[in-house]
């Protein structure tokens, strides 16, 4: 597979917008994917994000291995980073952010309510979480000066939340990170065709997902794995050949929806290095 080069123009724009946005914020809530807690973060933007206190939400916990997510929470706690495990789809865990925010920021006397913004790379659940945070019973306040007409601060529990998530450009450090970001749907077909991605998924996580060895299923070749899956799903073409393309899309869909089980794609580093160092390889 070729080296991944992916940085479309709208991501450069997103970075500029984020820089503009941050000046209005007192607190940043950064949403990351619980399956990729470091890879779904852009460490290049740390100098920018570090200008403000930070709360990290590990979202999509329903799709991640709960034991691994627990280890991640401990790992972040060990670095002094506040994290909350959440599920943007059903709202689980979201209420736990309020005591965290109050704990961390109460006592700071400011002439006005502290202002919070939600940021994250594409598809991590920014809009879902923002809706949960600002949910029912919240009062809208004035427009945000300067930045985006029509965007508002929403009062909630003594804080003001910006009713617009900030888009972090994803950072692709290497091929493996790029593949993992593609697997969770951060970067779409543009860079890795679905067919290739399905093969990578089966190659790296197939055993974990399907337990082939227990059933003594042996493959000679990677493509046989996709054939196995497509056949299992009954995807046949006219004439009886197996529809591998349909198998590939279905496999990725099922994986992304959690229908194949809860799988974490990144493990906490064992070292005590900086947050952005040493990324665990895909289990083989
Ligand atoms: N399974 C699962 N899906 C989620 C969760 N949070 C968000 N999603 C889904 O992920 C997709 C992207 O969410 P969205 O809020 O639009 O992300 P954004 O691009 O960061 O704003 C949508 O299909 C959501 O329904 C979650 O905790 N679990
Ligand atoms: Mg969104």
PDB file of C-alpha atoms and ligand atoms in Angstrom:
ATOM      1  CA  UNK A   1       0.000   0.000   0.000  1.00  0.00           C
ATOM      2  CA  UNK A   2       1.191   3.508  -0.745  1.00  0.00           C
ATOM      3  CA  UNK A   3       2.202   6.105   1.789  1.00  0.00           C
ATOM      4  CA  UNK A   4      -0.757   8.132   2.962  1.00  0.00           C
ATOM      5  CA  UNK A   5      -0.780  11.766   1.962  1.00  0.00           C
ATOM      6  CA  UNK A   6      -3.953  13.373   3.101  1.00  0.00           C
ATOM      7  CA  UNK A   7      -4.490  16.963   4.021  1.00  0.00           C
ATOM      8  CA  UNK A   8      -7.277  18.483   1.984  1.00  0.00           C
ATOM      9  CA  UNK A   9      -7.831  22.228   1.870  1.00  0.00           C
ATOM     10  CA  UNK A  10     -10.815  22.162   4.193  1.00  0.00           C
ATOM     11  CA  UNK A  11      -8.579  20.790   6.951  1.00  0.00           C
ATOM     12  CA  UNK A  12      -6.177  23.697   6.616  1.00  0.00           C
ATOM     13  CA  UNK A  13      -9.202  25.954   6.907  1.00  0.00           C
ATOM     14  CA  UNK A  14     -10.419  24.028   9.951  1.00  0.00           C
ATOM     15  CA  UNK A  15      -7.124  24.672  11.686  1.00  0.00           C
ATOM     16  CA  UNK A  16      -7.379  28.406  11.041  1.00  0.00           C
ATOM     17  CA  UNK A  17     -10.952  28.439  12.325  1.00  0.00           C
ATOM     18  CA  UNK A  18      -9.921  26.567  15.439  1.00  0.00           C
ATOM     19  CA  UNK A  19      -7.188  29.091  16.142  1.00  0.00           C
ATOM     20  CA  UNK A  20      -9.782  31.844  15.838  1.00  0.00           C
ATOM     21  CA  UNK A  21     -12.221  30.002  18.054  1.00  0.00           C
ATOM     22  CA  UNK A  22      -9.907  29.265  20.925  1.00  0.00           C
ATOM     23  CA  UNK A  23      -9.490  32.921  21.857  1.00  0.00           C
ATOM     24  CA  UNK A  24     -13.105  32.938  23.044  1.00  0.00           C
ATOM     25  CA  UNK A  25     -12.844  29.818  25.180  1.00  0.00           C
ATOM     26  CA  UNK A  26     -11.812  29.326  28.804  1.00  0.00           C
ATOM     27  CA  UNK A  27     -12.067  25.536  28.792  1.00  0.00           C
ATOM     28  CA  UNK A  28     -11.674  23.039  25.974  1.00  0.00           C
ATOM     29  CA  UNK A  29     -13.444  19.721  25.904  1.00  0.00           C
ATOM     30  CA  UNK A  30     -11.592  17.506  23.468  1.00  0.00           C
ATOM     31  CA  UNK A  31     -13.438  14.474  22.212  1.00  0.00           C
ATOM     32  CA  UNK A  32     -11.412  11.462  21.223  1.00  0.00           C
ATOM     33  CA  UNK A  33     -12.407   8.016  20.059  1.00  0.00           C
ATOM     34  CA  UNK A  34     -12.107   5.504  22.908  1.00  0.00           C
ATOM     35  CA  UNK A  35     -10.756   2.968  20.415  1.00  0.00           C
ATOM     36  CA  UNK A  36      -7.895   5.302  19.461  1.00  0.00           C
ATOM     37  CA  UNK A  37      -7.277   7.686  22.347  1.00  0.00           C
ATOM     38  CA  UNK A  38      -3.911   8.972  21.112  1.00  0.00           C
ATOM     39  CA  UNK A  39      -4.244   8.504  17.385  1.00  0.00           C
ATOM     40  CA  UNK A  40      -7.557  10.405  17.379  1.00  0.00           C
ATOM     41  CA  UNK A  41      -5.709  13.411  18.786  1.00  0.00           C
ATOM     42  CA  UNK A  42      -3.601  15.857  16.824  1.00  0.00           C
ATOM     43  CA  UNK A  43      -0.463  16.442  18.852  1.00  0.00           C
ATOM     44  CA  UNK A  44       0.638  19.258  16.535  1.00  0.00           C
ATOM     45  CA  UNK A  45      -2.189  21.323  17.964  1.00  0.00           C
ATOM     46  CA  UNK A  46      -1.105  20.793  21.557  1.00  0.00           C
ATOM     47  CA  UNK A  47       0.560  24.205  21.867  1.00  0.00           C
ATOM     48  CA  UNK A  48      -2.757  25.716  20.827  1.00  0.00           C
ATOM     49  CA  UNK A  49      -4.924  23.493  23.026  1.00  0.00           C
ATOM     50  CA  UNK A  50      -2.602  23.820  26.004  1.00  0.00           C
ATOM     51  CA  UNK A  51      -3.387  27.508  26.172  1.00  0.00           C
ATOM     52  CA  UNK A  52      -6.630  26.443  27.810  1.00  0.00           C
ATOM     53  CA  UNK A  53      -7.498  23.900  30.458  1.00  0.00           C
ATOM     54  CA  UNK A  54      -8.561  20.682  28.929  1.00  0.00           C
ATOM     55  CA  UNK A  55     -11.016  17.921  29.592  1.00  0.00           C
ATOM     56  CA  UNK A  56     -10.717  14.800  27.424  1.00  0.00           C
ATOM     57  CA  UNK A  57     -13.809  12.743  26.645  1.00  0.00           C
ATOM     58  CA  UNK A  58     -13.276   9.188  25.456  1.00  0.00           C
ATOM     59  CA  UNK A  59     -16.339   8.730  23.271  1.00  0.00           C
ATOM     60  CA  UNK A  60     -17.865   5.683  21.584  1.00  0.00           C
ATOM     61  CA  UNK A  61     -17.031   3.586  24.624  1.00  0.00           C
ATOM     62  CA  UNK A  62     -19.738   1.172  23.466  1.00  0.00           C
ATOM     63  CA  UNK A  63     -17.488   0.253  20.522  1.00  0.00           C
ATOM     64  CA  UNK A  64     -14.259  -0.133  22.500  1.00  0.00           C
ATOM     65  CA  UNK A  65     -13.108  -2.991  24.701  1.00  0.00           C
ATOM     66  CA  UNK A  66     -14.206  -1.834  28.191  1.00  0.00           C
ATOM     67  CA  UNK A  67     -11.170  -3.360  29.863  1.00  0.00           C
ATOM     68  CA  UNK A  68      -8.810  -1.460  27.555  1.00  0.00           C
ATOM     69  CA  UNK A  69     -10.794   1.764  27.999  1.00  0.00           C
ATOM     70  CA  UNK A  70     -10.413   1.359  31.753  1.00  0.00           C
ATOM     71  CA  UNK A  71      -6.665   1.066  31.280  1.00  0.00           C
ATOM     72  CA  UNK A  72      -6.687   4.213  29.173  1.00  0.00           C
ATOM     73  CA  UNK A  73      -8.553   6.107  31.904  1.00  0.00           C
ATOM     74  CA  UNK A  74      -5.881   5.047  34.397  1.00  0.00           C
ATOM     75  CA  UNK A  75      -3.140   5.953  31.953  1.00  0.00           C
ATOM     76  CA  UNK A  76      -4.518   9.459  31.415  1.00  0.00           C
ATOM     77  CA  UNK A  77      -5.089   9.904  35.149  1.00  0.00           C
ATOM     78  CA  UNK A  78      -1.429   8.989  35.657  1.00  0.00           C
ATOM     79  CA  UNK A  79      -0.491  11.857  33.326  1.00  0.00           C
ATOM     80  CA  UNK A  80      -2.710  14.255  35.260  1.00  0.00           C
ATOM     81  CA  UNK A  81      -5.170  14.478  32.359  1.00  0.00           C
ATOM     82  CA  UNK A  82      -8.858  14.553  33.291  1.00  0.00           C
ATOM     83  CA  UNK A  83     -10.877  12.091  31.246  1.00  0.00           C
ATOM     84  CA  UNK A  84     -14.498  11.030  31.204  1.00  0.00           C
ATOM     85  CA  UNK A  85     -15.773   7.948  29.369  1.00  0.00           C
ATOM     86  CA  UNK A  86     -18.884   8.739  27.367  1.00  0.00           C
ATOM     87  CA  UNK A  87     -21.320   7.429  24.803  1.00  0.00           C
ATOM     88  CA  UNK A  88     -22.627  10.139  22.518  1.00  0.00           C
ATOM     89  CA  UNK A  89     -25.253   7.877  21.080  1.00  0.00           C
ATOM     90  CA  UNK A  90     -27.147   7.172  24.319  1.00  0.00           C
ATOM     91  CA  UNK A  91     -25.707   9.917  26.513  1.00  0.00           C
ATOM     92  CA  UNK A  92     -24.123   7.548  29.002  1.00  0.00           C
ATOM     93  CA  UNK A  93     -21.430   9.220  31.095  1.00  0.00           C
ATOM     94  CA  UNK A  94     -22.092  12.704  29.765  1.00  0.00           C
ATOM     95  CA  UNK A  95     -23.488  14.025  33.063  1.00  0.00           C
ATOM     96  CA  UNK A  96     -20.209  13.075  34.758  1.00  0.00           C
ATOM     97  CA  UNK A  97     -18.466  15.939  33.008  1.00  0.00           C
ATOM     98  CA  UNK A  98     -20.215  18.562  35.179  1.00  0.00           C
ATOM     99  CA  UNK A  99     -18.741  17.490  38.529  1.00  0.00           C
ATOM    100  CA  UNK A 100     -15.331  17.198  36.803  1.00  0.00           C
ATOM    101  CA  UNK A 101     -15.588  20.702  35.409  1.00  0.00           C
ATOM    102  CA  UNK A 102     -16.806  22.092  38.708  1.00  0.00           C
ATOM    103  CA  UNK A 103     -14.083  20.258  40.632  1.00  0.00           C
ATOM    104  CA  UNK A 104     -11.426  21.568  38.309  1.00  0.00           C
ATOM    105  CA  UNK A 105     -12.605  25.098  37.840  1.00  0.00           C
ATOM    106  CA  UNK A 106     -14.792  25.993  40.807  1.00  0.00           C
ATOM    107  CA  UNK A 107     -13.320  28.613  43.048  1.00  0.00           C
ATOM    108  CA  UNK A 108     -11.899  30.516  40.110  1.00  0.00           C
ATOM    109  CA  UNK A 109     -13.741  33.758  40.540  1.00  0.00           C
ATOM    110  CA  UNK A 110     -14.401  35.292  37.164  1.00  0.00           C
ATOM    111  CA  UNK A 111     -16.614  38.239  36.364  1.00  0.00           C
ATOM    112  CA  UNK A 112     -18.563  36.043  33.951  1.00  0.00           C
ATOM    113  CA  UNK A 113     -19.403  32.373  33.420  1.00  0.00           C
ATOM    114  CA  UNK A 114     -16.513  30.250  32.096  1.00  0.00           C
ATOM    115  CA  UNK A 115     -16.854  29.479  28.412  1.00  0.00           C
ATOM    116  CA  UNK A 116     -16.502  25.971  27.060  1.00  0.00           C
ATOM    117  CA  UNK A 117     -15.921  24.725  23.530  1.00  0.00           C
ATOM    118  CA  UNK A 118     -16.022  21.191  22.165  1.00  0.00           C
ATOM    119  CA  UNK A 119     -13.314  20.126  19.708  1.00  0.00           C
ATOM    120  CA  UNK A 120     -12.241  16.928  17.987  1.00  0.00           C
ATOM    121  CA  UNK A 121     -11.245  15.309  14.695  1.00  0.00           C
ATOM    122  CA  UNK A 122     -13.961  14.341  12.168  1.00  0.00           C
ATOM    123  CA  UNK A 123     -16.561  11.763  13.191  1.00  0.00           C
ATOM    124  CA  UNK A 124     -15.539  11.361  16.864  1.00  0.00           C
ATOM    125  CA  UNK A 125     -19.004  12.452  17.980  1.00  0.00           C
ATOM    126  CA  UNK A 126     -18.632  16.211  18.502  1.00  0.00           C
ATOM    127  CA  UNK A 127     -22.163  17.064  17.389  1.00  0.00           C
ATOM    128  CA  UNK A 128     -23.699  14.160  19.330  1.00  0.00           C
ATOM    129  CA  UNK A 129     -21.931  15.112  22.546  1.00  0.00           C
ATOM    130  CA  UNK A 130     -22.611  18.805  22.111  1.00  0.00           C
ATOM    131  CA  UNK A 131     -26.320  18.048  21.765  1.00  0.00           C
ATOM    132  CA  UNK A 132     -26.165  15.990  24.934  1.00  0.00           C
ATOM    133  CA  UNK A 133     -24.294  18.675  26.836  1.00  0.00           C
ATOM    134  CA  UNK A 134     -26.501  21.524  25.767  1.00  0.00           C
ATOM    135  CA  UNK A 135     -29.647  19.355  25.826  1.00  0.00           C
ATOM    136  CA  UNK A 136     -33.036  20.207  27.221  1.00  0.00           C
ATOM    137  CA  UNK A 137     -33.536  23.028  29.650  1.00  0.00           C
ATOM    138  CA  UNK A 138     -30.608  25.084  28.468  1.00  0.00           C
ATOM    139  CA  UNK A 139     -30.995  28.723  27.626  1.00  0.00           C
ATOM    140  CA  UNK A 140     -29.412  30.267  24.599  1.00  0.00           C
ATOM    141  CA  UNK A 141     -27.552  33.502  25.088  1.00  0.00           C
ATOM    142  CA  UNK A 142     -26.066  36.065  22.725  1.00  0.00           C
ATOM    143  CA  UNK A 143     -24.175  35.493  19.520  1.00  0.00           C
ATOM    144  CA  UNK A 144     -20.469  34.902  19.535  1.00  0.00           C
ATOM    145  CA  UNK A 145     -18.841  38.140  18.499  1.00  0.00           C
ATOM    146  CA  UNK A 146     -16.761  38.041  15.387  1.00  0.00           C
ATOM    147  CA  UNK A 147     -16.553  34.372  14.564  1.00  0.00           C
ATOM    148  CA  UNK A 148     -19.747  32.876  13.214  1.00  0.00           C
ATOM    149  CA  UNK A 149     -23.016  34.665  12.936  1.00  0.00           C
ATOM    150  CA  UNK A 150     -25.845  32.664  14.446  1.00  0.00           C
ATOM    151  CA  UNK A 151     -23.643  30.622  16.726  1.00  0.00           C
ATOM    152  CA  UNK A 152     -24.495  31.012  20.348  1.00  0.00           C
ATOM    153  CA  UNK A 153     -23.435  30.465  23.891  1.00  0.00           C
ATOM    154  CA  UNK A 154     -25.712  28.122  25.761  1.00  0.00           C
ATOM    155  CA  UNK A 155     -25.926  28.449  29.539  1.00  0.00           C
ATOM    156  CA  UNK A 156     -25.660  25.233  31.450  1.00  0.00           C
ATOM    157  CA  UNK A 157     -24.779  24.514  35.078  1.00  0.00           C
ATOM    158  CA  UNK A 158     -23.036  27.837  35.536  1.00  0.00           C
ATOM    159  CA  UNK A 159     -20.951  27.504  32.366  1.00  0.00           C
ATOM    160  CA  UNK A 160     -21.496  28.778  28.846  1.00  0.00           C
ATOM    161  CA  UNK A 161     -21.050  26.326  26.003  1.00  0.00           C
ATOM    162  CA  UNK A 162     -20.349  27.318  22.445  1.00  0.00           C
ATOM    163  CA  UNK A 163     -23.054  25.847  20.264  1.00  0.00           C
ATOM    164  CA  UNK A 164     -20.611  24.851  17.529  1.00  0.00           C
ATOM    165  CA  UNK A 165     -17.912  22.209  17.662  1.00  0.00           C
ATOM    166  CA  UNK A 166     -14.358  23.022  16.584  1.00  0.00           C
ATOM    167  CA  UNK A 167     -12.898  20.706  13.982  1.00  0.00           C
ATOM    168  CA  UNK A 168      -9.413  19.402  14.665  1.00  0.00           C
ATOM    169  CA  UNK A 169      -7.620  18.203  11.562  1.00  0.00           C
ATOM    170  CA  UNK A 170      -6.632  14.566  12.060  1.00  0.00           C
ATOM    171  CA  UNK A 171      -2.918  13.881  12.201  1.00  0.00           C
ATOM    172  CA  UNK A 172      -1.657  10.923  10.244  1.00  0.00           C
ATOM    173  CA  UNK A 173       1.753  10.104  11.680  1.00  0.00           C
ATOM    174  CA  UNK A 174       2.326   6.969   9.662  1.00  0.00           C
ATOM    175  CA  UNK A 175       0.627   4.357   7.524  1.00  0.00           C
ATOM    176  CA  UNK A 176      -0.610   2.349  10.483  1.00  0.00           C
ATOM    177  CA  UNK A 177      -2.252   5.353  12.152  1.00  0.00           C
ATOM    178  CA  UNK A 178      -3.831   6.302   8.830  1.00  0.00           C
ATOM    179  CA  UNK A 179      -5.322   2.852   8.473  1.00  0.00           C
ATOM    180  CA  UNK A 180      -6.710   2.937  11.987  1.00  0.00           C
ATOM    181  CA  UNK A 181      -8.248   6.362  11.400  1.00  0.00           C
ATOM    182  CA  UNK A 182      -9.779   5.034   8.200  1.00  0.00           C
ATOM    183  CA  UNK A 183     -11.131   1.992  10.061  1.00  0.00           C
ATOM    184  CA  UNK A 184     -13.051   4.183  12.499  1.00  0.00           C
ATOM    185  CA  UNK A 185     -14.331   6.303   9.616  1.00  0.00           C
ATOM    186  CA  UNK A 186     -12.383   9.509  10.287  1.00  0.00           C
ATOM    187  CA  UNK A 187     -10.997   9.615   6.809  1.00  0.00           C
ATOM    188  CA  UNK A 188     -13.212   8.159   4.172  1.00  0.00           C
ATOM    189  CA  UNK A 189     -12.633   6.241   0.979  1.00  0.00           C
ATOM    190  CA  UNK A 190     -10.507   9.098  -0.371  1.00  0.00           C
ATOM    191  CA  UNK A 191      -7.305   7.543   0.816  1.00  0.00           C
ATOM    192  CA  UNK A 192      -7.793   3.835   1.272  1.00  0.00           C
ATOM    193  CA  UNK A 193     -10.320   1.974  -0.875  1.00  0.00           C
ATOM    194  CA  UNK A 194     -12.914   0.033   1.100  1.00  0.00           C
ATOM    195  CA  UNK A 195     -11.737  -3.230  -0.391  1.00  0.00           C
ATOM    196  CA  UNK A 196      -8.164  -2.743   0.807  1.00  0.00           C
ATOM    197  CA  UNK A 197      -9.331  -1.563   4.197  1.00  0.00           C
ATOM    198  CA  UNK A 198     -11.493  -4.659   4.609  1.00  0.00           C
ATOM    199  CA  UNK A 199      -8.480  -6.832   3.884  1.00  0.00           C
ATOM    200  CA  UNK A 200      -6.401  -4.959   6.430  1.00  0.00           C
ATOM    201  CA  UNK A 201      -9.156  -5.324   9.006  1.00  0.00           C
ATOM    202  CA  UNK A 202      -9.400  -9.054   8.421  1.00  0.00           C
ATOM    203  CA  UNK A 203      -5.655  -9.486   8.433  1.00  0.00           C
ATOM    204  CA  UNK A 204      -5.075  -7.619  11.689  1.00  0.00           C
ATOM    205  CA  UNK A 205      -8.266  -8.140  13.638  1.00  0.00           C
ATOM    206  CA  UNK A 206      -9.951 -11.079  11.907  1.00  0.00           C
ATOM    207  CA  UNK A 207      -8.899 -13.612  14.505  1.00  0.00           C
ATOM    208  CA  UNK A 208     -10.079 -11.335  17.331  1.00  0.00           C
ATOM    209  CA  UNK A 209     -13.386 -10.682  15.546  1.00  0.00           C
ATOM    210  CA  UNK A 210     -14.178 -14.168  14.345  1.00  0.00           C
ATOM    211  CA  UNK A 211     -12.086 -16.622  16.395  1.00  0.00           C
ATOM    212  CA  UNK A 212     -11.100 -18.641  13.337  1.00  0.00           C
ATOM    213  CA  UNK A 213      -8.475 -20.686  15.106  1.00  0.00           C
ATOM    214  CA  UNK A 214     -10.988 -22.008  17.630  1.00  0.00           C
ATOM    215  CA  UNK A 215     -13.061 -23.261  14.744  1.00  0.00           C
ATOM    216  CA  UNK A 216      -9.946 -24.538  13.003  1.00  0.00           C
ATOM    217  CA  UNK A 217     -10.529 -22.347   9.993  1.00  0.00           C
ATOM    218  CA  UNK A 218      -7.295 -21.869   8.087  1.00  0.00           C
ATOM    219  CA  UNK A 219      -6.635 -19.497   5.215  1.00  0.00           C
ATOM    220  CA  UNK A 220      -3.958 -19.709   2.578  1.00  0.00           C
ATOM    221  CA  UNK A 221      -4.356 -16.142   1.439  1.00  0.00           C
ATOM    222  CA  UNK A 222      -5.779 -12.860   2.783  1.00  0.00           C
ATOM    223  CA  UNK A 223      -8.454 -12.659   0.117  1.00  0.00           C
ATOM    224  CA  UNK A 224      -9.829 -15.975   1.290  1.00  0.00           C
ATOM    225  CA  UNK A 225     -10.718 -14.242   4.522  1.00  0.00           C
ATOM    226  CA  UNK A 226     -12.868 -11.764   2.660  1.00  0.00           C
ATOM    227  CA  UNK A 227     -14.364 -14.591   0.630  1.00  0.00           C
ATOM    228  CA  UNK A 228     -15.177 -16.377   3.870  1.00  0.00           C
ATOM    229  CA  UNK A 229     -16.949 -13.301   5.234  1.00  0.00           C
ATOM    230  CA  UNK A 230     -18.872 -12.487   2.047  1.00  0.00           C
ATOM    231  CA  UNK A 231     -19.960 -16.107   1.743  1.00  0.00           C
ATOM    232  CA  UNK A 232     -21.034 -16.224   5.364  1.00  0.00           C
ATOM    233  CA  UNK A 233     -23.191 -13.161   4.676  1.00  0.00           C
ATOM    234  CA  UNK A 234     -24.578 -14.811   1.549  1.00  0.00           C
ATOM    235  CA  UNK A 235     -23.302 -12.157  -0.835  1.00  0.00           C
ATOM    236  CA  UNK A 236     -23.383 -13.864  -4.199  1.00  0.00           C
ATOM    237  CA  UNK A 237     -23.316 -12.425  -7.675  1.00  0.00           C
ATOM    238  CA  UNK A 238     -25.496 -13.682 -10.521  1.00  0.00           C
ATOM    239  CA  UNK A 239     -23.926 -16.910 -11.595  1.00  0.00           C
ATOM    240  CA  UNK A 240     -22.911 -17.783  -8.046  1.00  0.00           C
ATOM    241  CA  UNK A 241     -19.546 -16.028  -7.645  1.00  0.00           C
ATOM    242  CA  UNK A 242     -18.910 -14.433  -4.261  1.00  0.00           C
ATOM    243  CA  UNK A 243     -19.493 -10.666  -4.173  1.00  0.00           C
ATOM    244  CA  UNK A 244     -16.282  -9.498  -2.527  1.00  0.00           C
ATOM    245  CA  UNK A 245     -16.979  -5.779  -2.922  1.00  0.00           C
ATOM    246  CA  UNK A 246     -20.273  -6.074  -1.149  1.00  0.00           C
ATOM    247  CA  UNK A 247     -18.583  -8.194   1.492  1.00  0.00           C
ATOM    248  CA  UNK A 248     -15.934  -5.517   2.016  1.00  0.00           C
ATOM    249  CA  UNK A 249     -18.466  -2.694   2.505  1.00  0.00           C
ATOM    250  CA  UNK A 250     -20.651  -4.797   4.785  1.00  0.00           C
ATOM    251  CA  UNK A 251     -17.666  -5.841   6.851  1.00  0.00           C
ATOM    252  CA  UNK A 252     -16.576  -2.241   7.423  1.00  0.00           C
ATOM    253  CA  UNK A 253     -20.110  -1.134   8.189  1.00  0.00           C
ATOM    254  CA  UNK A 254     -20.610  -3.917  10.684  1.00  0.00           C
ATOM    255  CA  UNK A 255     -17.274  -3.179  12.275  1.00  0.00           C
ATOM    256  CA  UNK A 256     -17.986   0.555  12.544  1.00  0.00           C
ATOM    257  CA  UNK A 257     -21.402  -0.094  14.051  1.00  0.00           C
ATOM    258  CA  UNK A 258     -19.959  -2.419  16.654  1.00  0.00           C
ATOM    259  CA  UNK A 259     -21.827  -5.412  15.296  1.00  0.00           C
ATOM    260  CA  UNK A 260     -18.688  -7.502  15.255  1.00  0.00           C
ATOM    261  CA  UNK A 261     -17.839  -6.809  18.873  1.00  0.00           C
ATOM    262  CA  UNK A 262     -16.033  -4.227  20.954  1.00  0.00           C
ATOM    263  CA  UNK A 263     -12.505  -3.714  19.769  1.00  0.00           C
ATOM    264  CA  UNK A 264      -9.904  -1.189  20.828  1.00  0.00           C
ATOM    265  CA  UNK A 265      -7.393  -0.356  18.108  1.00  0.00           C
ATOM    266  CA  UNK A 266      -4.757   1.209  20.341  1.00  0.00           C
ATOM    267  CA  UNK A 267      -3.375   0.187  23.713  1.00  0.00           C
ATOM    268  CA  UNK A 268      -1.915   2.517  26.339  1.00  0.00           C
ATOM    269  CA  UNK A 269       1.868   2.769  26.026  1.00  0.00           C
ATOM    270  CA  UNK A 270       3.713   0.865  28.716  1.00  0.00           C
ATOM    271  CA  UNK A 271       6.372   3.525  29.086  1.00  0.00           C
ATOM    272  CA  UNK A 272       6.099   6.665  31.134  1.00  0.00           C
ATOM    273  CA  UNK A 273       6.970   8.959  28.236  1.00  0.00           C
ATOM    274  CA  UNK A 274       5.091  11.961  26.947  1.00  0.00           C
ATOM    275  CA  UNK A 275       1.479  11.566  26.017  1.00  0.00           C
ATOM    276  CA  UNK A 276       2.174  11.638  22.317  1.00  0.00           C
ATOM    277  CA  UNK A 277       4.943   9.047  22.370  1.00  0.00           C
ATOM    278  CA  UNK A 278       4.987   5.348  21.522  1.00  0.00           C
ATOM    279  CA  UNK A 279       1.848   3.994  20.022  1.00  0.00           C
ATOM    280  CA  UNK A 280       0.922   0.380  20.476  1.00  0.00           C
ATOM    281  CA  UNK A 281       0.867  -1.603  17.251  1.00  0.00           C
ATOM    282  CA  UNK A 282      -2.209  -3.391  16.039  1.00  0.00           C
ATOM    283  CA  UNK A 283      -2.510  -6.786  17.683  1.00  0.00           C
ATOM    284  CA  UNK A 284      -1.556  -9.482  15.214  1.00  0.00           C
TER     285      UNK A 284
HETATM  286  N1  LIG B   1     -21.701   3.746  18.553  1.00  0.00           N
HETATM  287  C1  LIG B   1     -21.560   5.043  18.816  1.00  0.00           C
HETATM  288  N2  LIG B   1     -21.758   5.936  17.835  1.00  0.00           N
HETATM  289  C2  LIG B   1     -21.625   7.233  18.133  1.00  0.00           C
HETATM  290  C3  LIG B   1     -21.292   7.692  19.430  1.00  0.00           C
HETATM  291  N3  LIG B   1     -21.226   9.047  19.391  1.00  0.00           N
HETATM  292  C4  LIG B   1     -21.516   9.403  18.126  1.00  0.00           C
HETATM  293  N4  LIG B   1     -21.746   8.317  17.360  1.00  0.00           N
HETATM  294  C5  LIG B   1     -22.046   8.247  15.925  1.00  0.00           C
HETATM  295  O1  LIG B   1     -20.882   8.630  15.229  1.00  0.00           O
HETATM  296  C6  LIG B   1     -21.225   9.344  14.034  1.00  0.00           C
HETATM  297  C7  LIG B   1     -20.533  10.689  14.052  1.00  0.00           C
HETATM  298  O2  LIG B   1     -21.079  11.476  15.102  1.00  0.00           O
HETATM  299  P1  LIG B   1     -21.108  13.066  15.049  1.00  0.00           P
HETATM  300  O3  LIG B   1     -21.651  13.532  16.344  1.00  0.00           O
HETATM  301  O4  LIG B   1     -21.762  13.543  13.825  1.00  0.00           O
HETATM  302  O5  LIG B   1     -19.533  13.355  14.966  1.00  0.00           O
HETATM  303  P2  LIG B   1     -18.757  14.688  14.542  1.00  0.00           P
HETATM  304  O6  LIG B   1     -18.389  14.530  13.109  1.00  0.00           O
HETATM  305  O7  LIG B   1     -17.530  14.674  15.408  1.00  0.00           O
HETATM  306  O8  LIG B   1     -19.660  15.837  14.840  1.00  0.00           O
HETATM  307  C8  LIG B   1     -22.748   9.430  14.037  1.00  0.00           C
HETATM  308  O9  LIG B   1     -23.230   8.379  13.253  1.00  0.00           O
HETATM  309  C9  LIG B   1     -23.114   9.237  15.501  1.00  0.00           C
HETATM  310  O10 LIG B   1     -24.393   8.679  15.663  1.00  0.00           O
HETATM  311  C10 LIG B   1     -21.086   6.717  20.451  1.00  0.00           C
HETATM  312  O11 LIG B   1     -20.761   7.010  21.610  1.00  0.00           O
HETATM  313  N5  LIG B   1     -21.225   5.416  20.078  1.00  0.00           N
HETATM  314 MG1  LIG B   2     -20.485  17.215  13.521  1.00  0.00          MG
END
